PDB file of C-alpha atoms and ligand atoms in Angstrom:
ATOM      1  CA  MET G   1       0.000   0.000   0.000  1.00  0.00           C
ATOM      2  CA  LYS G   2       2.868   2.305   0.822  1.00  0.00           C
ATOM      3  CA  CYS G   3       3.873   2.676  -2.777  1.00  0.00           C
ATOM      4  CA  ALA G   4       0.358   2.784  -4.201  1.00  0.00           C
ATOM      5  CA  LEU G   5      -0.026   6.550  -4.144  1.00  0.00           C
ATOM      6  CA  PRO G   6       3.415   7.394  -5.625  1.00  0.00           C
ATOM      7  CA  LEU G   7       2.851   4.725  -8.269  1.00  0.00           C
ATOM      8  CA  LEU G   8      -0.538   6.224  -9.075  1.00  0.00           C
ATOM      9  CA  LEU G   9       1.010   9.685  -9.269  1.00  0.00           C
ATOM     10  CA  LEU G  10       3.821   8.412 -11.443  1.00  0.00           C
ATOM     11  CA  THR G  11       1.393   6.614 -13.749  1.00  0.00           C
ATOM     12  CA  GLY G  12      -0.609   9.822 -13.993  1.00  0.00           C
ATOM     13  CA  LEU G  13       2.505  11.860 -14.811  1.00  0.00           C
ATOM     14  CA  VAL G  14       3.616   9.436 -17.496  1.00  0.00           C
ATOM     15  CA  TRP G  15       0.100   9.374 -18.964  1.00  0.00           C
ATOM     16  CA  ASN G  16      -0.096  13.179 -18.908  1.00  0.00           C
ATOM     17  CA  SER G  17       3.263  13.571 -20.607  1.00  0.00           C
ATOM     18  CA  LEU G  18       2.209  11.035 -23.243  1.00  0.00           C
ATOM     19  CA  LEU G  19      -0.972  12.995 -23.832  1.00  0.00           C
ATOM     20  CA  ALA G  20       0.945  16.270 -24.028  1.00  0.00           C
ATOM     21  CA  THR G  21       3.251  15.062 -26.780  1.00  0.00           C
ATOM     22  CA  GLY G  22       0.658  12.714 -28.252  1.00  0.00           C
ATOM     23  CA  SER G  23      -1.503  15.449 -29.744  1.00  0.00           C
ATOM     24  CA  ASP G  24       1.464  16.979 -31.645  1.00  0.00           C
ATOM     25  CA  LYS G  25       2.672  13.601 -32.837  1.00  0.00           C
ATOM     26  CA  GLN G  26      -0.844  12.593 -33.900  1.00  0.00           C
ATOM     27  CA  ALA G  27      -1.100  15.629 -36.144  1.00  0.00           C
ATOM     28  CA  SER G  28       2.046  14.546 -38.002  1.00  0.00           C
ATOM     29  CA  GLY G  29       1.248  10.818 -37.844  1.00  0.00           C
ATOM     30  CA  GLY G  30       4.494  10.262 -35.933  1.00  0.00           C
ATOM     31  CA  LYS G  31       6.479  11.740 -38.796  1.00  0.00           C
ATOM     32  CA  ILE G  32       9.320  14.226 -38.349  1.00  0.00           C
ATOM     33  CA  ARG G  33       7.944  17.745 -38.663  1.00  0.00           C
ATOM     34  CA  VAL G  34      10.176  19.940 -40.821  1.00  0.00           C
ATOM     35  CA  LEU G  35      10.051  23.682 -41.418  1.00  0.00           C
ATOM     36  CA  LEU G  36      11.730  24.188 -44.800  1.00  0.00           C
ATOM     37  CA  THR G  37      13.258  27.616 -45.449  1.00  0.00           C
ATOM     38  CA  TYR G  38      14.192  28.916 -48.895  1.00  0.00           C
ATOM     39  CA  GLY G  39      14.568  32.254 -50.628  1.00  0.00           C
ATOM     40  CA  GLY G  40      17.380  34.584 -51.652  1.00  0.00           C
ATOM     41  CA  HIS G  41      18.643  32.185 -54.356  1.00  0.00           C
ATOM     42  CA  GLY G  42      16.906  30.617 -57.340  1.00  0.00           C
ATOM     43  CA  PHE G  43      16.425  26.849 -57.578  1.00  0.00           C
ATOM     44  CA  ALA G  44      14.403  24.280 -59.498  1.00  0.00           C
ATOM     45  CA  GLN G  45      11.392  24.290 -57.172  1.00  0.00           C
ATOM     46  CA  GLU G  46       9.421  21.332 -58.546  1.00  0.00           C
ATOM     47  CA  PRO G  47      12.148  18.651 -58.251  1.00  0.00           C
ATOM     48  CA  PHE G  48      13.384  20.157 -54.974  1.00  0.00           C
ATOM     49  CA  PHE G  49      10.014  19.877 -53.260  1.00  0.00           C
ATOM     50  CA  ALA G  50       9.501  16.445 -54.903  1.00  0.00           C
ATOM     51  CA  LEU G  51      12.660  15.332 -53.085  1.00  0.00           C
ATOM     52  CA  PHE G  52      11.004  16.227 -49.769  1.00  0.00           C
ATOM     53  CA  ASP G  53       7.630  14.776 -50.837  1.00  0.00           C
ATOM     54  CA  ALA G  54       9.420  11.434 -51.308  1.00  0.00           C
ATOM     55  CA  LEU G  55      10.933  11.321 -47.801  1.00  0.00           C
ATOM     56  CA  PRO G  56       8.768   8.665 -46.131  1.00  0.00           C
ATOM     57  CA  ASP G  57       8.990   9.821 -42.514  1.00  0.00           C
ATOM     58  CA  VAL G  58       8.888  13.599 -43.032  1.00  0.00           C
ATOM     59  CA  VAL G  59       6.080  16.133 -43.212  1.00  0.00           C
ATOM     60  CA  TYR G  60       7.197  19.638 -44.122  1.00  0.00           C
ATOM     61  CA  THR G  61       5.925  23.189 -44.188  1.00  0.00           C
ATOM     62  CA  LYS G  62       7.361  25.749 -46.593  1.00  0.00           C
ATOM     63  CA  ALA G  63       8.818  28.881 -45.032  1.00  0.00           C
ATOM     64  CA  PRO G  64      10.011  31.436 -47.577  1.00  0.00           C
ATOM     65  CA  LEU G  65      12.545  33.849 -46.095  1.00  0.00           C
ATOM     66  CA  PRO G  66      12.833  36.615 -45.199  1.00  0.00           C
ATOM     67  CA  GLU G  67       8.974  36.815 -45.120  1.00  0.00           C
ATOM     68  CA  ALA G  68       8.599  33.927 -42.641  1.00  0.00           C
ATOM     69  CA  ALA G  69      11.631  34.812 -40.485  1.00  0.00           C
ATOM     70  CA  ASP G  70       9.387  35.716 -37.527  1.00  0.00           C
ATOM     71  CA  ARG G  71       8.622  31.981 -37.163  1.00  0.00           C
ATOM     72  CA  LEU G  72      12.227  31.297 -36.085  1.00  0.00           C
ATOM     73  CA  ARG G  73      11.610  31.986 -32.401  1.00  0.00           C
ATOM     74  CA  PRO G  74      11.019  30.124 -29.122  1.00  0.00           C
ATOM     75  CA  GLY G  75       7.873  28.012 -29.393  1.00  0.00           C
ATOM     76  CA  LEU G  76       8.740  26.705 -32.860  1.00  0.00           C
ATOM     77  CA  GLU G  77      10.309  23.634 -31.175  1.00  0.00           C
ATOM     78  CA  LYS G  78       6.777  22.586 -30.129  1.00  0.00           C
ATOM     79  CA  GLU G  79       5.484  22.717 -33.706  1.00  0.00           C
ATOM     80  CA  PHE G  80       8.532  21.363 -35.555  1.00  0.00           C
ATOM     81  CA  ASP G  81      11.355  18.884 -34.919  1.00  0.00           C
ATOM     82  CA  VAL G  82      13.803  20.213 -37.518  1.00  0.00           C
ATOM     83  CA  ILE G  83      14.415  23.369 -39.546  1.00  0.00           C
ATOM     84  CA  VAL G  84      15.862  22.509 -42.960  1.00  0.00           C
ATOM     85  CA  MET G  85      17.542  25.633 -44.326  1.00  0.00           C
ATOM     86  CA  TYR G  86      17.921  26.021 -48.091  1.00  0.00           C
ATOM     87  CA  ASP G  87      17.685  29.788 -48.063  1.00  0.00           C
ATOM     88  CA  MET G  88      20.419  32.214 -48.972  1.00  0.00           C
ATOM     89  CA  VAL G  89      18.844  35.371 -47.631  1.00  0.00           C
ATOM     90  CA  ARG G  90      21.113  38.312 -47.105  1.00  0.00           C
ATOM     91  CA  GLY G  91      19.777  39.003 -43.650  1.00  0.00           C
ATOM     92  CA  ILE G  92      17.000  39.030 -41.110  1.00  0.00           C
ATOM     93  CA  SER G  93      16.428  41.767 -38.522  1.00  0.00           C
ATOM     94  CA  ALA G  94      18.512  41.997 -35.336  1.00  0.00           C
ATOM     95  CA  GLU G  95      15.413  41.080 -33.325  1.00  0.00           C
ATOM     96  CA  GLN G  96      14.784  38.016 -35.517  1.00  0.00           C
ATOM     97  CA  GLN G  97      18.443  36.968 -35.139  1.00  0.00           C
ATOM     98  CA  LYS G  98      18.120  37.202 -31.338  1.00  0.00           C
ATOM     99  CA  SER G  99      14.905  35.120 -31.342  1.00  0.00           C
ATOM    100  CA  PHE G 100      16.496  32.488 -33.602  1.00  0.00           C
ATOM    101  CA  VAL G 101      19.464  32.122 -31.197  1.00  0.00           C
ATOM    102  CA  GLU G 102      17.024  31.849 -28.255  1.00  0.00           C
ATOM    103  CA  LEU G 103      15.204  29.055 -30.109  1.00  0.00           C
ATOM    104  CA  LEU G 104      18.488  27.211 -30.766  1.00  0.00           C
ATOM    105  CA  ASN G 105      19.395  27.546 -27.094  1.00  0.00           C
ATOM    106  CA  ILE G 106      16.095  25.822 -26.221  1.00  0.00           C
ATOM    107  CA  GLY G 107      16.773  23.113 -28.820  1.00  0.00           C
ATOM    108  CA  ILE G 108      15.526  22.188 -32.308  1.00  0.00           C
ATOM    109  CA  GLY G 109      17.194  20.227 -35.089  1.00  0.00           C
ATOM    110  CA  VAL G 110      18.895  22.149 -37.905  1.00  0.00           C
ATOM    111  CA  VAL G 111      19.811  20.801 -41.337  1.00  0.00           C
ATOM    112  CA  SER G 112      21.620  23.363 -43.477  1.00  0.00           C
ATOM    113  CA  LEU G 113      21.927  22.647 -47.186  1.00  0.00           C
ATOM    114  CA  HIS G 114      24.211  23.831 -49.968  1.00  0.00           C
ATOM    115  CA  HIS G 115      24.005  27.631 -50.529  1.00  0.00           C
ATOM    116  CA  ASN G 116      22.701  28.184 -46.996  1.00  0.00           C
ATOM    117  CA  LEU G 117      26.466  28.365 -46.269  1.00  0.00           C
ATOM    118  CA  ALA G 118      26.338  31.832 -47.874  1.00  0.00           C
ATOM    119  CA  ALA G 119      23.199  33.057 -46.086  1.00  0.00           C
ATOM    120  CA  HIS G 120      23.153  35.853 -43.518  1.00  0.00           C
ATOM    121  CA  ARG G 121      26.420  37.250 -44.850  1.00  0.00           C
ATOM    122  CA  GLU G 122      26.631  40.144 -42.389  1.00  0.00           C
ATOM    123  CA  TRP G 123      25.522  38.131 -39.345  1.00  0.00           C
ATOM    124  CA  ASP G 124      28.689  36.709 -37.823  1.00  0.00           C
ATOM    125  CA  GLU G 125      26.794  34.429 -35.426  1.00  0.00           C
ATOM    126  CA  PHE G 126      25.359  32.417 -38.322  1.00  0.00           C
ATOM    127  CA  ARG G 127      28.764  30.859 -39.110  1.00  0.00           C
ATOM    128  CA  LYS G 128      28.888  29.743 -35.463  1.00  0.00           C
ATOM    129  CA  ILE G 129      25.432  28.169 -35.834  1.00  0.00           C
ATOM    130  CA  ILE G 130      26.171  26.084 -38.924  1.00  0.00           C
ATOM    131  CA  GLY G 131      29.926  25.736 -38.404  1.00  0.00           C
ATOM    132  CA  GLY G 132      30.992  27.260 -41.713  1.00  0.00           C
ATOM    133  CA  LYS G 133      30.717  30.250 -44.020  1.00  0.00           C
ATOM    134  CA  PHE G 134      30.914  30.812 -47.775  1.00  0.00           C
ATOM    135  CA  ILE G 135      32.925  34.030 -48.049  1.00  0.00           C
ATOM    136  CA  LEU G 136      31.168  36.628 -50.228  1.00  0.00           C
ATOM    137  CA  GLU G 137      33.518  39.478 -49.295  1.00  0.00           C
ATOM    138  CA  ASP G 138      37.141  39.150 -48.104  1.00  0.00           C
ATOM    139  CA  CYS G 139      37.055  39.120 -44.324  1.00  0.00           C
ATOM    140  CA  LEU G 140      38.861  38.349 -41.092  1.00  0.00           C
ATOM    141  CA  ILE G 141      37.601  35.472 -38.949  1.00  0.00           C
ATOM    142  CA  ASP G 142      39.339  34.724 -35.646  1.00  0.00           C
ATOM    143  CA  GLY G 143      42.325  36.810 -36.811  1.00  0.00           C
ATOM    144  CA  LYS G 144      42.711  34.892 -40.076  1.00  0.00           C
ATOM    145  CA  ARG G 145      42.105  36.490 -43.484  1.00  0.00           C
ATOM    146  CA  TYR G 146      39.680  34.656 -45.753  1.00  0.00           C
ATOM    147  CA  PRO G 147      39.553  35.534 -49.459  1.00  0.00           C
ATOM    148  CA  LYS G 148      36.316  35.372 -51.439  1.00  0.00           C
ATOM    149  CA  SER G 149      35.006  31.854 -52.010  1.00  0.00           C
ATOM    150  CA  ALA G 150      34.197  30.691 -55.537  1.00  0.00           C
ATOM    151  CA  ALA G 151      31.427  28.433 -56.849  1.00  0.00           C
ATOM    152  CA  ILE G 152      31.809  26.377 -60.052  1.00  0.00           C
ATOM    153  CA  HIS G 153      28.959  24.405 -61.631  1.00  0.00           C
ATOM    154  CA  GLY G 154      29.012  21.037 -63.375  1.00  0.00           C
ATOM    155  CA  GLN G 155      31.941  19.427 -61.566  1.00  0.00           C
ATOM    156  CA  THR G 156      32.479  15.759 -60.762  1.00  0.00           C
ATOM    157  CA  LEU G 157      33.289  15.269 -57.111  1.00  0.00           C
ATOM    158  CA  ASN G 158      34.747  12.152 -55.531  1.00  0.00           C
ATOM    159  CA  ILE G 159      33.079  11.911 -52.141  1.00  0.00           C
ATOM    160  CA  HIS G 160      34.934  10.065 -49.413  1.00  0.00           C
ATOM    161  CA  VAL G 161      33.165   8.779 -46.311  1.00  0.00           C
ATOM    162  CA  ALA G 162      35.377  10.191 -43.538  1.00  0.00           C
ATOM    163  CA  ASP G 163      33.325   8.771 -40.662  1.00  0.00           C
ATOM    164  CA  LYS G 164      31.990   5.299 -41.361  1.00  0.00           C
ATOM    165  CA  GLU G 165      30.564   4.892 -37.848  1.00  0.00           C
ATOM    166  CA  HIS G 166      28.307   7.941 -37.643  1.00  0.00           C
ATOM    167  CA  PRO G 167      24.565   7.143 -37.985  1.00  0.00           C
ATOM    168  CA  ILE G 168      24.246   9.536 -40.957  1.00  0.00           C
ATOM    169  CA  THR G 169      27.042   7.908 -42.986  1.00  0.00           C
ATOM    170  CA  ARG G 170      27.132   4.351 -41.602  1.00  0.00           C
ATOM    171  CA  GLY G 171      27.276   1.713 -44.343  1.00  0.00           C
ATOM    172  CA  LEU G 172      27.962   4.247 -47.110  1.00  0.00           C
ATOM    173  CA  THR G 173      30.879   3.727 -49.466  1.00  0.00           C
ATOM    174  CA  ASP G 174      32.773   6.418 -51.379  1.00  0.00           C
ATOM    175  CA  PHE G 175      30.845   7.722 -54.387  1.00  0.00           C
ATOM    176  CA  GLN G 176      30.953  10.208 -57.270  1.00  0.00           C
ATOM    177  CA  ILE G 177      28.438  12.968 -57.817  1.00  0.00           C
ATOM    178  CA  GLU G 178      28.038  15.779 -60.334  1.00  0.00           C
ATOM    179  CA  ASP G 179      27.422  19.056 -58.558  1.00  0.00           C
ATOM    180  CA  GLU G 180      28.687  22.557 -57.850  1.00  0.00           C
ATOM    181  CA  VAL G 181      31.983  23.020 -55.995  1.00  0.00           C
ATOM    182  CA  TYR G 182      32.621  25.648 -53.324  1.00  0.00           C
ATOM    183  CA  GLY G 183      35.938  26.898 -52.070  1.00  0.00           C
ATOM    184  CA  PRO G 184      37.809  28.021 -50.206  1.00  0.00           C
ATOM    185  CA  PHE G 185      35.285  28.589 -47.426  1.00  0.00           C
ATOM    186  CA  TYR G 186      35.532  28.913 -43.655  1.00  0.00           C
ATOM    187  CA  THR G 187      34.911  25.926 -41.388  1.00  0.00           C
ATOM    188  CA  SER G 188      34.840  26.008 -37.606  1.00  0.00           C
ATOM    189  CA  PRO G 189      37.485  23.914 -35.790  1.00  0.00           C
ATOM    190  CA  GLU G 190      34.576  22.457 -33.780  1.00  0.00           C
ATOM    191  CA  ILE G 191      32.788  20.640 -36.623  1.00  0.00           C
ATOM    192  CA  HIS G 192      32.787  16.850 -36.902  1.00  0.00           C
ATOM    193  CA  VAL G 193      33.450  15.985 -40.552  1.00  0.00           C
ATOM    194  CA  LEU G 194      31.458  13.134 -42.103  1.00  0.00           C
ATOM    195  CA  LEU G 195      32.191  13.488 -45.841  1.00  0.00           C
ATOM    196  CA  THR G 196      35.201  14.922 -47.699  1.00  0.00           C
ATOM    197  CA  THR G 197      36.295  15.457 -51.296  1.00  0.00           C
ATOM    198  CA  ASP G 198      39.654  15.640 -53.049  1.00  0.00           C
ATOM    199  CA  HIS G 199      38.369  18.143 -55.641  1.00  0.00           C
ATOM    200  CA  PRO G 200      41.116  20.795 -55.898  1.00  0.00           C
ATOM    201  CA  GLN G 201      38.641  23.700 -56.063  1.00  0.00           C
ATOM    202  CA  ASN G 202      36.489  22.555 -53.161  1.00  0.00           C
ATOM    203  CA  ASN G 203      37.196  22.583 -49.442  1.00  0.00           C
ATOM    204  CA  PRO G 204      37.916  19.052 -48.219  1.00  0.00           C
ATOM    205  CA  GLU G 205      34.840  19.250 -45.945  1.00  0.00           C
ATOM    206  CA  VAL G 206      31.545  18.358 -47.656  1.00  0.00           C
ATOM    207  CA  ALA G 207      29.290  17.349 -44.748  1.00  0.00           C
ATOM    208  CA  TRP G 208      29.606  17.745 -41.012  1.00  0.00           C
ATOM    209  CA  THR G 209      27.758  17.763 -37.736  1.00  0.00           C
ATOM    210  CA  HIS G 210      27.916  20.514 -35.168  1.00  0.00           C
ATOM    211  CA  GLN G 211      26.278  21.540 -31.915  1.00  0.00           C
ATOM    212  CA  TYR G 212      24.935  25.033 -31.270  1.00  0.00           C
ATOM    213  CA  GLY G 213      23.254  25.748 -27.938  1.00  0.00           C
ATOM    214  CA  LYS G 214      20.964  22.769 -27.361  1.00  0.00           C
ATOM    215  CA  SER G 215      20.497  22.170 -31.081  1.00  0.00           C
ATOM    216  CA  ARG G 216      21.965  19.490 -33.293  1.00  0.00           C
ATOM    217  CA  VAL G 217      23.186  20.861 -36.625  1.00  0.00           C
ATOM    218  CA  PHE G 218      23.945  18.902 -39.804  1.00  0.00           C
ATOM    219  CA  TYR G 219      25.467  20.748 -42.767  1.00  0.00           C
ATOM    220  CA  PHE G 220      25.476  19.132 -46.232  1.00  0.00           C
ATOM    221  CA  MET G 221      27.262  21.117 -48.963  1.00  0.00           C
ATOM    222  CA  LEU G 222      25.923  19.181 -51.951  1.00  0.00           C
ATOM    223  CA  GLY G 223      22.629  19.911 -53.694  1.00  0.00           C
ATOM    224  CA  HIS G 224      22.704  22.662 -56.307  1.00  0.00           C
ATOM    225  CA  GLY G 225      20.075  21.072 -58.504  1.00  0.00           C
ATOM    226  CA  PRO G 226      18.292  17.989 -59.887  1.00  0.00           C
ATOM    227  CA  LYS G 227      21.529  16.224 -60.953  1.00  0.00           C
ATOM    228  CA  ALA G 228      22.703  16.038 -57.335  1.00  0.00           C
ATOM    229  CA  TRP G 229      19.216  15.545 -55.856  1.00  0.00           C
ATOM    230  CA  SER G 230      18.594  12.498 -58.079  1.00  0.00           C
ATOM    231  CA  HIS G 231      21.741  10.712 -56.837  1.00  0.00           C
ATOM    232  CA  PRO G 232      20.499   7.854 -54.615  1.00  0.00           C
ATOM    233  CA  ASN G 233      22.899   8.818 -51.827  1.00  0.00           C
ATOM    234  CA  TYR G 234      21.563  12.379 -51.777  1.00  0.00           C
ATOM    235  CA  SER G 235      18.102  11.587 -50.441  1.00  0.00           C
ATOM    236  CA  LEU G 236      19.554   8.895 -48.188  1.00  0.00           C
ATOM    237  CA  ILE G 237      21.993  11.330 -46.530  1.00  0.00           C
ATOM    238  CA  LEU G 238      19.330  14.060 -46.376  1.00  0.00           C
ATOM    239  CA  ALA G 239      16.791  11.713 -44.748  1.00  0.00           C
ATOM    240  CA  ARG G 240      19.326  10.449 -42.224  1.00  0.00           C
ATOM    241  CA  GLY G 241      20.542  13.990 -41.505  1.00  0.00           C
ATOM    242  CA  ILE G 242      16.983  15.108 -40.754  1.00  0.00           C
ATOM    243  CA  ARG G 243      16.398  12.076 -38.529  1.00  0.00           C
ATOM    244  CA  TRP G 244      19.693  12.612 -36.706  1.00  0.00           C
ATOM    245  CA  ALA G 245      18.996  16.348 -36.170  1.00  0.00           C
ATOM    246  CA  ALA G 246      15.576  15.389 -34.753  1.00  0.00           C
ATOM    247  CA  GLY G 247      17.317  13.034 -32.302  1.00  0.00           C
ATOM    248  CA  ARG G 248      15.626  10.009 -33.869  1.00  0.00           C
ATOM    249  CA  LEU G 249      18.652   8.222 -35.360  1.00  0.00           C
TER     250      LEU G 249
HETATM  251 ZN1   ZN W   1      24.324  26.220 -56.026  1.00  0.00          ZN
END
């Protein structure tokens, strides 16, 4: 009898917490809820969104930036598991930047794709969020001078799996992909590199994980257009990256 009341309380607490998260999960059918940002750079919209339509365990909501930038604030973590960023907006307001950092300090998954490396060019904190920066104007970072990065289309990249144990890249073997190359760009010393390339005009780092505040961040440099998106490893890595950022891999 002594433990009956605490057990009852505990059962009630567990049930309540299940109910609290249950309603959100029910709405998405247990799928990972993604807020997908884009804007500030052209892209082939139909095949890009088709790529996300085909991800079996993802439901997504489009968030064009900078129009929808007010959504990136505390509270979003209750509506979405992961923000996938494919935007290359020049900037959002100082207040929106502050709210976004507050959200990341609470915790939400972040997957940053391709030209998102060049987004928020004047906001220094953004390179600390995603762990890298495409340099649009010569600049100093941590006392080191970085010249302008270049982007070249239609290149063949040999992709090497640098971490064969990580859940995002486990079981993958080295592969070739036709895509755009970027380089040289800034990478944080704190990133954990998953994929590399030996392409002379690209940084060695192609995909990495990073932590910012309480948020898991996955950056994936590939993905300029349909040629890259249609590579079987592209959707596989994207799907795993989303799952990992959501804490479900
Ligand atoms: Zn591109």
